[in-house]
Every structure is written in structure tokens, then in C-alpha cells.
mmCIF file of C-alpha atoms in Angstrom:
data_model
loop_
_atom_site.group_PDB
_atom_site.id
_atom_site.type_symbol
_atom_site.label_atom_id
_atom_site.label_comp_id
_atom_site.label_asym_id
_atom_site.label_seq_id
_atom_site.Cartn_x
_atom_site.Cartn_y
_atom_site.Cartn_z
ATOM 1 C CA UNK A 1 9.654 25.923 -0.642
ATOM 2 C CA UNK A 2 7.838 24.674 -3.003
ATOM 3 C CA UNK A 3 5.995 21.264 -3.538
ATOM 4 C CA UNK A 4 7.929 18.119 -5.113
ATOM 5 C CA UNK A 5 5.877 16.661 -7.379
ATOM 6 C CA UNK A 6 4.190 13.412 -6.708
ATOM 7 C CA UNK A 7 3.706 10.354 -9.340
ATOM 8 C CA UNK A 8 1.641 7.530 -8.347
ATOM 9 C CA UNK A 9 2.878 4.290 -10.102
ATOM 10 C CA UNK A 10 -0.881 2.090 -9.983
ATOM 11 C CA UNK A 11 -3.632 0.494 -11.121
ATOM 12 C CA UNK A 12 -7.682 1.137 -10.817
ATOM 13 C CA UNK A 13 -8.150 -1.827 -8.957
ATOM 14 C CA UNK A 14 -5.480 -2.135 -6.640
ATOM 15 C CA UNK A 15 -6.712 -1.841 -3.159
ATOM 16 C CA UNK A 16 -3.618 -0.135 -1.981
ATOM 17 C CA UNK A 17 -3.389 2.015 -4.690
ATOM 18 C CA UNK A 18 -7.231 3.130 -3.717
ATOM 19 C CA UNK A 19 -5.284 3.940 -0.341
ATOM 20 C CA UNK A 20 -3.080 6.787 -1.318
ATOM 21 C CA UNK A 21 -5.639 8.025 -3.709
ATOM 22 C CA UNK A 22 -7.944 8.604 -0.820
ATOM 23 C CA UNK A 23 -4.800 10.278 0.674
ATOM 24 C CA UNK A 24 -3.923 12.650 -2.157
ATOM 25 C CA UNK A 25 -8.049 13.508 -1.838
ATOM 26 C CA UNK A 26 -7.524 14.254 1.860
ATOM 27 C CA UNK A 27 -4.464 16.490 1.387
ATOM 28 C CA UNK A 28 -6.580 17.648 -2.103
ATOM 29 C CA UNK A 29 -2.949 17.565 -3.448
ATOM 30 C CA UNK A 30 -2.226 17.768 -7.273
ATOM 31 C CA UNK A 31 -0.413 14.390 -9.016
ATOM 32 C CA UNK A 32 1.309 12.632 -11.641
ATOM 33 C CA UNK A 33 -0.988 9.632 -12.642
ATOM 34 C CA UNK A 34 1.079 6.507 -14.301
ATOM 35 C CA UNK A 35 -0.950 3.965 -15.006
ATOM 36 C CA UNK A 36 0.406 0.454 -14.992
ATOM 37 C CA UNK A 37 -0.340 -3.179 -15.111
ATOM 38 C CA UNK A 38 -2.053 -4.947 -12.800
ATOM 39 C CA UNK A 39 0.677 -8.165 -13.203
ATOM 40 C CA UNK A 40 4.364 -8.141 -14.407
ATOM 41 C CA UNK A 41 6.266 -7.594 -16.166
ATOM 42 C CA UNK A 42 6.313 -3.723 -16.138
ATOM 43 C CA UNK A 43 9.944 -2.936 -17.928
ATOM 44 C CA UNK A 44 9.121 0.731 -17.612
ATOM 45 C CA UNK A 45 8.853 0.305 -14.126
ATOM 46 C CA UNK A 46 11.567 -2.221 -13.105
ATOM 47 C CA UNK A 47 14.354 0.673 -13.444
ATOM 48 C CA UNK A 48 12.771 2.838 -10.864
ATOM 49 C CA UNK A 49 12.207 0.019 -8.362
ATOM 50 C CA UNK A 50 14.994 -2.348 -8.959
ATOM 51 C CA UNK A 51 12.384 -5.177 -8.975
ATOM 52 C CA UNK A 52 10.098 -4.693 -6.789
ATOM 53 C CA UNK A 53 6.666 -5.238 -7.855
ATOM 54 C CA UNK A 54 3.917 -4.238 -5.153
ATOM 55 C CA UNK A 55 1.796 -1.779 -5.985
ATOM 56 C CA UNK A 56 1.281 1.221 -6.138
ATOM 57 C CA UNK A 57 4.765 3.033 -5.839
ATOM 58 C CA UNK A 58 5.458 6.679 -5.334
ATOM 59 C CA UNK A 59 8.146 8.698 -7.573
ATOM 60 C CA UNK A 60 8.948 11.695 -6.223
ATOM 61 C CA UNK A 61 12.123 12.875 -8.473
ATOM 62 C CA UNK A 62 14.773 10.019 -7.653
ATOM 63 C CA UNK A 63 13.159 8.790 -4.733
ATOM 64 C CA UNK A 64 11.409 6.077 -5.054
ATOM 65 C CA UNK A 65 8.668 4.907 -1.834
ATOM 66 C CA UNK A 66 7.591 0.931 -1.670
ATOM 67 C CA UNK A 67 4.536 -0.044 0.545
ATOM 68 C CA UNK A 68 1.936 2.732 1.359
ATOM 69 C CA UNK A 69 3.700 2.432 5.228
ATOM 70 C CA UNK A 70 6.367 4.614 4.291
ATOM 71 C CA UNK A 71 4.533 6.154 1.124
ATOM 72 C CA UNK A 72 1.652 8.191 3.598
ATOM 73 C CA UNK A 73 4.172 9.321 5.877
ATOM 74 C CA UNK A 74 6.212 11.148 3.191
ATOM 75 C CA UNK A 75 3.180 12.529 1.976
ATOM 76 C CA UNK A 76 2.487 13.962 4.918
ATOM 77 C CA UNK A 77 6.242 15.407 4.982
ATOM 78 C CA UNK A 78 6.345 16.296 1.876
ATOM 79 C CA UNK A 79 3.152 17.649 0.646
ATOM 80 C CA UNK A 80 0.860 20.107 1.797
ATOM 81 C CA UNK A 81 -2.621 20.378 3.244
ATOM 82 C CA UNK A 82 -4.731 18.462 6.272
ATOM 83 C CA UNK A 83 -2.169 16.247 8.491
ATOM 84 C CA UNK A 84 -2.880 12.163 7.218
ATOM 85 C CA UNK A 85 -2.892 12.023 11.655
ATOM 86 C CA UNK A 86 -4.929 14.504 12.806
ATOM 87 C CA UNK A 87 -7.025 13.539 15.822
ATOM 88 C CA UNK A 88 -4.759 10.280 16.811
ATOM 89 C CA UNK A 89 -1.121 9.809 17.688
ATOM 90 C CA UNK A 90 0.739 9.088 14.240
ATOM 91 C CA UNK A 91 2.218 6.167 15.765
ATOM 92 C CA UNK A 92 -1.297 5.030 16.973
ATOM 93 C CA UNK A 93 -2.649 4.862 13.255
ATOM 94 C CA UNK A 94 0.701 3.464 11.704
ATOM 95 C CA UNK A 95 0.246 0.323 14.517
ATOM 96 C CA UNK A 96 -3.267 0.001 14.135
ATOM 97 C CA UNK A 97 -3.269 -0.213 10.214
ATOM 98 C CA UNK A 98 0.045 -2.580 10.106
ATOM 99 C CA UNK A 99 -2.071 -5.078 12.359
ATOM 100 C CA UNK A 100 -5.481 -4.974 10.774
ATOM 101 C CA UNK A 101 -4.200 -5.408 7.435
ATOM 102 C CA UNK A 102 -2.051 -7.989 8.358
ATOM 103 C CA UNK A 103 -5.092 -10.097 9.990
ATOM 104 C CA UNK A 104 -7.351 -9.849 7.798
ATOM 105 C CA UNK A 105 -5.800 -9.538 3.933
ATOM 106 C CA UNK A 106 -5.793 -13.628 3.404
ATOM 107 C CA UNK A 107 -9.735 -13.229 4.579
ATOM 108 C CA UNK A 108 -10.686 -10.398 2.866
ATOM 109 C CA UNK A 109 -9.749 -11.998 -0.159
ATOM 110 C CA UNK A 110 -11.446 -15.134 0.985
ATOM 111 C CA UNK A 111 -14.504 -13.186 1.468
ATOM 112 C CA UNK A 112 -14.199 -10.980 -1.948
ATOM 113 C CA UNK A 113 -13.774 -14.700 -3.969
ATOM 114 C CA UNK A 114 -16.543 -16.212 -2.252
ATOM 115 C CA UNK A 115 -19.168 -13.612 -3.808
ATOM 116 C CA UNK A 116 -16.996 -12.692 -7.230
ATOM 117 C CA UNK A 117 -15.546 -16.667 -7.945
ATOM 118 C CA UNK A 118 -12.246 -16.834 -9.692
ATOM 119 C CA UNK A 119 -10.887 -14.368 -11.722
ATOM 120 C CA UNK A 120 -8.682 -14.727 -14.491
ATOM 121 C CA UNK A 121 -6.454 -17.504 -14.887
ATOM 122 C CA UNK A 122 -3.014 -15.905 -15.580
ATOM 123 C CA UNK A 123 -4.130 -13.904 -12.518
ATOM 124 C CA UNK A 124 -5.008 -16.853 -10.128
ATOM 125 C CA UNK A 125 -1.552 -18.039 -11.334
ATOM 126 C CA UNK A 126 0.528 -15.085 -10.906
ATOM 127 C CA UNK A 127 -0.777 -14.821 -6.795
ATOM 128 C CA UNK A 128 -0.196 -18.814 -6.348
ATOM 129 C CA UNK A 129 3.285 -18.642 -7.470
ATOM 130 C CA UNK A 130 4.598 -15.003 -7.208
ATOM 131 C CA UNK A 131 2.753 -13.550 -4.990
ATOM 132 C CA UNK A 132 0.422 -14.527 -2.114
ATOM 133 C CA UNK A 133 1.885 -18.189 -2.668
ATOM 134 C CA UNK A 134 -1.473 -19.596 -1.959
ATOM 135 C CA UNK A 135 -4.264 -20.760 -4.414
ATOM 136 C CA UNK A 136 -7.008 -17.999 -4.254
ATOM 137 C CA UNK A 137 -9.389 -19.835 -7.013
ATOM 138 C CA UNK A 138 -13.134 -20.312 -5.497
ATOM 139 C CA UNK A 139 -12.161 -24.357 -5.211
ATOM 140 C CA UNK A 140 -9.411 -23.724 -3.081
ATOM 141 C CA UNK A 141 -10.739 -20.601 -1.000
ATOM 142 C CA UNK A 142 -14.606 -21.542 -0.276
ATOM 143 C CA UNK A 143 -13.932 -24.022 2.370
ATOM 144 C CA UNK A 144 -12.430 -21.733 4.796
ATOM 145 C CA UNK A 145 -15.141 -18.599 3.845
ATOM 146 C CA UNK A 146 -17.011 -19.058 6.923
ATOM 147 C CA UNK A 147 -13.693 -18.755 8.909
ATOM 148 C CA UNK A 148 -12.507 -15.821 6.513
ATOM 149 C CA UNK A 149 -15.841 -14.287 6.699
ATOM 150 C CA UNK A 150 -15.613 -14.398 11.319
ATOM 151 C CA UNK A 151 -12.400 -12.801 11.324
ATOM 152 C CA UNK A 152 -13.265 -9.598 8.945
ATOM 153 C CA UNK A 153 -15.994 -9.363 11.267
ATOM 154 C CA UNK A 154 -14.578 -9.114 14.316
ATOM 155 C CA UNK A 155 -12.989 -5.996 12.917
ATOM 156 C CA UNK A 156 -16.023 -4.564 11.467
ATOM 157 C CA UNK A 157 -17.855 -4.948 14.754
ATOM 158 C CA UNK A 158 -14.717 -3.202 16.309
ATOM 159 C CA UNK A 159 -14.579 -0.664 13.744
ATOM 160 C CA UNK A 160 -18.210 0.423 14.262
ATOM 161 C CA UNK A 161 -17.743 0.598 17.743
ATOM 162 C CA UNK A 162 -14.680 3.048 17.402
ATOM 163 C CA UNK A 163 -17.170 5.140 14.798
ATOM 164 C CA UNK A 164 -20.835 4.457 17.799
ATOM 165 C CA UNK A 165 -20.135 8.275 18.487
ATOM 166 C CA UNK A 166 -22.676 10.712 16.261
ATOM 167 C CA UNK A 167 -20.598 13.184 17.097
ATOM 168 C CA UNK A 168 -17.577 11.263 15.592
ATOM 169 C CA UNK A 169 -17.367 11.370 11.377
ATOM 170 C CA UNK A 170 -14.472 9.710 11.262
ATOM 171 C CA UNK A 171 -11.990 7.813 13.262
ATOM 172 C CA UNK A 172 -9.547 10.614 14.259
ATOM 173 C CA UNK A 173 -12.606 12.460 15.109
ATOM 174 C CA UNK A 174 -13.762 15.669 12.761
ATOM 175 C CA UNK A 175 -11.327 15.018 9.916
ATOM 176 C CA UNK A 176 -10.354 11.679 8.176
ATOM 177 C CA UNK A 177 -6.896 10.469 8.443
ATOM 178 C CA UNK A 178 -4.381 7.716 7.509
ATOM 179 C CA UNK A 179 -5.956 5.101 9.996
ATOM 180 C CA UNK A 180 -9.456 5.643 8.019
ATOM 181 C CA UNK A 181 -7.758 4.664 4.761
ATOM 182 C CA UNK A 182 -5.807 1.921 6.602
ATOM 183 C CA UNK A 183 -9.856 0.598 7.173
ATOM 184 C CA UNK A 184 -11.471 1.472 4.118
ATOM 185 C CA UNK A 185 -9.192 -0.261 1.479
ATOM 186 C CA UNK A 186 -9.566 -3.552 2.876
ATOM 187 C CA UNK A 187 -13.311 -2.768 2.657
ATOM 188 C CA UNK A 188 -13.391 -1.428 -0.829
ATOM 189 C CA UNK A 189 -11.207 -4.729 -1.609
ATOM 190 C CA UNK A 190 -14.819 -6.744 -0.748
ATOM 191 C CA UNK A 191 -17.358 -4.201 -1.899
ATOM 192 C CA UNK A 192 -15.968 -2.522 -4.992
ATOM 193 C CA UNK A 193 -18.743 -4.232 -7.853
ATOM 194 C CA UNK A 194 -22.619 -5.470 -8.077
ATOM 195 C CA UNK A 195 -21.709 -8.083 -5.259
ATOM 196 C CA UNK A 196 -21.788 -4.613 -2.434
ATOM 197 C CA UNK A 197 -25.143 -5.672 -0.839
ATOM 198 C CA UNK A 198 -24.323 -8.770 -0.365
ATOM 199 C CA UNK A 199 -20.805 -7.992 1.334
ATOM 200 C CA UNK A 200 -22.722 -5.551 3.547
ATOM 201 C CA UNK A 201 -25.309 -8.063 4.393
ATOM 202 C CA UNK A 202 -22.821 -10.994 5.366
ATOM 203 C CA UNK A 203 -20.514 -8.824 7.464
ATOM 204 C CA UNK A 204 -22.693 -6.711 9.172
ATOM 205 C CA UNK A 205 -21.674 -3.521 7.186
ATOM 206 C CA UNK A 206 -24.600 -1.621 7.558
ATOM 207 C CA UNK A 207 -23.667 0.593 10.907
ATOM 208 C CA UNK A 208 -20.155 1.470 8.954
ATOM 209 C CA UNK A 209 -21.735 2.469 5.556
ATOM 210 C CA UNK A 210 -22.083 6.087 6.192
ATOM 211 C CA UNK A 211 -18.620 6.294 7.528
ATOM 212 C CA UNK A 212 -17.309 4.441 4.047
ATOM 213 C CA UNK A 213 -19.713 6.734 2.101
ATOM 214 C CA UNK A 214 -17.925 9.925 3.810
ATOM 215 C CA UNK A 215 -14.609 8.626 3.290
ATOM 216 C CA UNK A 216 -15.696 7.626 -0.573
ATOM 217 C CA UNK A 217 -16.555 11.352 -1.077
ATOM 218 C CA UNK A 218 -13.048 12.171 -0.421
ATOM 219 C CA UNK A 219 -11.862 11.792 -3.798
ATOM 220 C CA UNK A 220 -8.776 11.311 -5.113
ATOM 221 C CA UNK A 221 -7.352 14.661 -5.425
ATOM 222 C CA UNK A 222 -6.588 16.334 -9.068
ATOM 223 C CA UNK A 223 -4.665 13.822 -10.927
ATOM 224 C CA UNK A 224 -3.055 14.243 -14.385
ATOM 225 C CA UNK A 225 -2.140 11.476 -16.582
ATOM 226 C CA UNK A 226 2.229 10.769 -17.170
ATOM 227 C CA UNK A 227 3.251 8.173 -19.355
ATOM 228 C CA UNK A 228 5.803 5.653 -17.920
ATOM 229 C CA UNK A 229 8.034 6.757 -20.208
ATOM 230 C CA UNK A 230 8.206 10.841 -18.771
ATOM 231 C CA UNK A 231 8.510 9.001 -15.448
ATOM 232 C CA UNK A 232 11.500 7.760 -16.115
ATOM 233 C CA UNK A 233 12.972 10.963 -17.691
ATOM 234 C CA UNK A 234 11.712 12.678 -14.689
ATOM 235 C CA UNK A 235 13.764 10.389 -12.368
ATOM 236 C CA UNK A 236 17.242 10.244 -14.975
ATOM 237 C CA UNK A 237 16.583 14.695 -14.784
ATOM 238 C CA UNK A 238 16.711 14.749 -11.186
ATOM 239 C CA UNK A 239 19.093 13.863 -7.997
ATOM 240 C CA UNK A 240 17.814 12.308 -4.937
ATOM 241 C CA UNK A 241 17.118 14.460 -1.795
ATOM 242 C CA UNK A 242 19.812 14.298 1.162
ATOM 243 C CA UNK A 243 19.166 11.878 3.556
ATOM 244 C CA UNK A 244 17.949 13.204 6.566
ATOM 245 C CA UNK A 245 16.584 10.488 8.877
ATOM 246 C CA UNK A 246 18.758 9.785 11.818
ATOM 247 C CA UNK A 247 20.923 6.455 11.044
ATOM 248 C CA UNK A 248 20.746 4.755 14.071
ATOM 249 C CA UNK A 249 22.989 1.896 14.871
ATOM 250 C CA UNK A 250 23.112 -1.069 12.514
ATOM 251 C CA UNK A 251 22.033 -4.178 14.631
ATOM 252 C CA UNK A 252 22.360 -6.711 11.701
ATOM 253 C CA UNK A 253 25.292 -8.602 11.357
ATOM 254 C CA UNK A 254 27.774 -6.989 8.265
ATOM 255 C CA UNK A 255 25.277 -4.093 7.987
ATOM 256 C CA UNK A 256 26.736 -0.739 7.189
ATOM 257 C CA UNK A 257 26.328 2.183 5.235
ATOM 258 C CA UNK A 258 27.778 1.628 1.910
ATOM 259 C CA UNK A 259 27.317 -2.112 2.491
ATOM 260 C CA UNK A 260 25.792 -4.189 -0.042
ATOM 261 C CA UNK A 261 22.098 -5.511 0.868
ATOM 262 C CA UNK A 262 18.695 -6.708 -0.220
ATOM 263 C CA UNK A 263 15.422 -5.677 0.857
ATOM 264 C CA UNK A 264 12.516 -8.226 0.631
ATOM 265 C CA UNK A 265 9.046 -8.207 1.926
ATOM 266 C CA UNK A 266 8.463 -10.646 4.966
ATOM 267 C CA UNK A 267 4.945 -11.468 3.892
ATOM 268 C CA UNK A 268 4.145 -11.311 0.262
ATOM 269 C CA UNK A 269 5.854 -10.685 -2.769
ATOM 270 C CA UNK A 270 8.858 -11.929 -1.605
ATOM 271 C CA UNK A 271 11.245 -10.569 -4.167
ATOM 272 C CA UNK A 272 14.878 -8.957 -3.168
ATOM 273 C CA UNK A 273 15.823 -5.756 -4.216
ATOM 274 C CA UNK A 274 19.629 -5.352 -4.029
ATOM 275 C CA UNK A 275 20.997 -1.568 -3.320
ATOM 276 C CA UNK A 276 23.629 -0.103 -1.037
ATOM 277 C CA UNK A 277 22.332 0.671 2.025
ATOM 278 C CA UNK A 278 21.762 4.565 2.867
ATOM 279 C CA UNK A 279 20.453 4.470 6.237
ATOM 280 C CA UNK A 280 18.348 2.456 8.667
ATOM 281 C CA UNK A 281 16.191 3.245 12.028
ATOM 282 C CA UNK A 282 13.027 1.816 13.788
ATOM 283 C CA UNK A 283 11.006 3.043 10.604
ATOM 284 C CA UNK A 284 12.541 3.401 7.240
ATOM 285 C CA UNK A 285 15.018 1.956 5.400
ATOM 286 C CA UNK A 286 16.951 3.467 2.262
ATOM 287 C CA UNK A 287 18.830 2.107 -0.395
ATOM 288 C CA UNK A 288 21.147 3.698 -3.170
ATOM 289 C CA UNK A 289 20.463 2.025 -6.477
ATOM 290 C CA UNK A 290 22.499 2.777 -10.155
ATOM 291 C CA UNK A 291 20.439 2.023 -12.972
ATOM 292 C CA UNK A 292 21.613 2.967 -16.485
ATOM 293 C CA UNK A 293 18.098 4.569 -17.435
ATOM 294 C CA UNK A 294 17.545 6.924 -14.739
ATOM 295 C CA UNK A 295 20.903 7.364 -12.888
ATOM 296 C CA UNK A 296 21.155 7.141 -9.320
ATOM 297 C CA UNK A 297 18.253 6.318 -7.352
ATOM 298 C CA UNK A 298 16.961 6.268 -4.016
ATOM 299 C CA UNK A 299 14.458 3.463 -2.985
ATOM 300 C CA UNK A 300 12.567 3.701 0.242
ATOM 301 C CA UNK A 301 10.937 0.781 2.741
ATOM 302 C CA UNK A 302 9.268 0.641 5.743
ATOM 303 C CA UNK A 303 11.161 -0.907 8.650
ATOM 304 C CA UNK A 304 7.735 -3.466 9.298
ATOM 305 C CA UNK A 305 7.364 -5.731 7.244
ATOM 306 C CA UNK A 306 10.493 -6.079 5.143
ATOM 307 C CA UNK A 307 13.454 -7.708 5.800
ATOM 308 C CA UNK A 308 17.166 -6.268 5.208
ATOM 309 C CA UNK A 309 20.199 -8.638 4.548
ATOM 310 C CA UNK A 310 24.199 -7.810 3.679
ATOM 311 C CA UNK A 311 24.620 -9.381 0.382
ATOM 312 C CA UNK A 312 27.963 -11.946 1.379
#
């Protein structure tokens, strides 16, 4: 059978993004590379996602995957080469990434602005009111840096513990996996530019480095530039794939298949998309979206970390 082909909806400097980058390098995996902006509004991308504007976003045909916890798993379904969990339970390196990143994103940042001071303001602005819904300027962050800066590195001190073995390159063991990426990103977030050194210096970094410099070699794969535009044709050309999760039992009160919902992040970002829902488990859930630019689409969401409502 062979391979759908994979479009990557990003931006250079999106942490997440750098996530399933790394992945496509592990996998060595051919892609579609879409380059978008790093704030809204994104009109070529709205009609693919109903709204939803985290980044990055994988296309693959008329199914569309939000939030890199459901986008490395259907990788790893979908697309050949080396398993994203080798060496560790996959459920292992899906619970251990969900909880670091939720701990320590706010601090990461906190530590990132601290050395690199605001950025710009239409930025700050978007992630006060859209976004993070907190004030990341250096004003507002630098009081609490010596807080943000203990809790990354707890984790780092963790993290080099879990990598003390000579023996072991990575954190699966002999080949890097979903849970290294899980680490590195929030890393890169706080290293990536001349301020490096400085990171490394402040959070003890230096044990780690040749772990990050092996999982830096990994590359990103063999990406090929798409415009937005073919995107979009792409998804109108094609028809979503069958739904084959299992549908377990809908615990939510008026939830159904067929049933009008919304899907929001419970964290950040907290913007609805509206759909009909497909199916729901433990994991995943999918929605059926109609969009008059690309047809009928398919929008996929991990089951942590977003919320699912019936629409009254």
C-alpha cells in the first residue's frame, strides 16, 4: 500500500513544529512543506482547520491532525520507517511528554524571555489576548524567572539522569523516539539563537548537550516546498479515510455520532472548532467538517487536552 502523503502546515520557529520535523527526520520520511505565519490570520488555512490555529497541523488528503499528540501517532500509523516508540511503551512516552510539557511551557518561556527580552509587539499582544492569555513581555515575566528557571531544572536534572547511562544514546535506548522530541522542543524553545551558552549555563545543560546534539543531527527528513494554495486543492481532490478507531461509548451528556459539537483546547488557544462528531475513545477524537473550498473534511484531536461539547 502505498504511502499517503504528508503536508506539514508550520513555521521555522515554532517549537512544536521543530517536533514533528525531528519526527519526519527519524522516520527519514519524504513531505509536503507549507509554510505559514507565525500569527493569524491564515485564510488559506482556516478552511482546512475550521479555526483552529495551533501550530503546526498535518494534512494528509482530507484529514486534517491538531496538536502533535495525535499528529506523531498517525505518523507512526501511517508512514513508514523506525517506530516514533521504540525502546519504551508508546503509552509511557505519550504520558511522559503530555506532563512535561504541560509543567514547564509557562517557564520555558519565562526562561527564553529572560535572556532574549520582548519580542515584537503585535506578537506580545497576540499571546496576551489570544493565546497564552498572560503577558509574556520581559516587565511582566522577569519577576518570576528565578521560579521559571527551578522548575525547567528539575526536569533537566531528571532528564540527565534518565540519559547517566554511556551505553544509552537516547532515551528509548539505541534509537531516538517520540519521548526524545517530547524533551528536546521545549529545549530548542530556550536555546535556539546567540543566547545558547547562557541557557546551558543557567540550567545546568551541559550533561544533556550531547544527547540534544544527537537528536539535532536527526534532521528533518526530505521536505519539498507546497504552496497553501495546492494544499487546499489537495484536500477539495481527495475523500477522507474510513474511520477506523473503535467508538467507544459517549460519556458526555447529548454526545453522539452525528451530533453537533465543538472541540476547544483546555489550556491554550482556546478557540472552538464546531464539526459533527465522527467518533470518540480514551485517545482521539474526530470531527466531520463541510467547507465550501475543500469539501468534506475530517479534523482530528487528541482526547488530552481538549475539551468536546454538544452544540445545544
Amino acid at each position: 500500500m502505498p504511502q499517503p502523503a504528508l503536508v506539514l502546515h508550520h513555521y521555522g520557529s515554532s517549537p512544536y513544529s521543530e517536533k514533528i520535523r525531528l519526527a519526519f527526520g527519524i522516520k527519514g520520511l519524504h513531505w509536503a512543506s507549507v509554510e505559514i505565519a507565525a500569527l493569524p490570520p491564515r485564510p488559506l488555512l482556516d478552511p482546512l482547520t475550521g479555526g483552529y490555529r495551533r501550530v503546526p497541523v498535518l494534512q494528509v488528503g482530507a484529514d486534517i491532525y491538531c496538536d502533535t499528540n495525535v499528529i506523531l501517532p498517525a505518523l507512526d500509523r501511517l508512514a513508514s520507517g523506525p517506530s516514533l516508540y521504540a525502546g519504551l511503551p508508546a503509552g509511557l512516552s505519550k504520558a511522559a511528554t503530555f506532563g512535561f510539557e504541560r509543567d514547564v511551557w509557562l517557564a520555558a518561556i519565562g526562561v527564553r524571555v529572560h535572556f532574549t527580552g520582548d519580542g515584537p509587539a503585535d506578537f506580545l499582544r497576540d499571546r496576551k489576548e489570544d493565546y497564552l492569555y498572560i503577558d509574556m513581555s520581559h516587565a511582566a515575566m522577569e519577576p518570576d524567572y528565578l521560579r521559571h528557571r527551578q522548575r525547567v531544572a528539575a526536569h533537566v536534572a531528571w532528564l540527565a539522569d534518565a540519559l547517566s547511562d554511556p551505553g544509552r544514546p537516547f532515551l528509548g535506548g539505541n534509537q531516538p523516539g517520540a519521548l526524545d522530541l517530547g524533551y528536546f522542543h521545549v529545549l530548542w524553545l530556550m536555546r535556539n539563537g546567540p543566547h545558547a551558552e547562557a541557557v546551558d549555563h543557567a540550567l545546568g545543560l551541559e550533561p544533556i548537550l550531547p544527547w540534544y546534539a544527537r537528536v539535532t543531527a536527526l534532521g528533518h527528513g526530505r521536505p519539498t516546498a507546497l504552496s497553501p494554495e495546492a494544499a487546499l486543492t489537495l484536500a477539495r481532490d481527495a475523500e477522507p479515510a474510513p474511520i477506523e478507531m473503535r467508538v467507544a461509548g459517549m460519556e458526555a451528556p447529548g454526545l453522539a455520532v452525528g451530533r453537533a459539537v465543538t472541540v476547544t483546547p483546555d489550556d491554550f488557544a482556546r478557540i472552538p472548532v464546531r464539526g459533527s462528531l465522527l467518533a470518540l475513545d480514551a485517545e482521539r477524537i474526530v470531527i466531520r467538517r463541510e467547507d465550501e473550498k475543500v469539501g468534506t473534511i475530517h479534523l482530528h484531536f487528541p482526547r488530552a487536552g481538549f475539551e468536546v461539547a454538544a452544540i445545544a
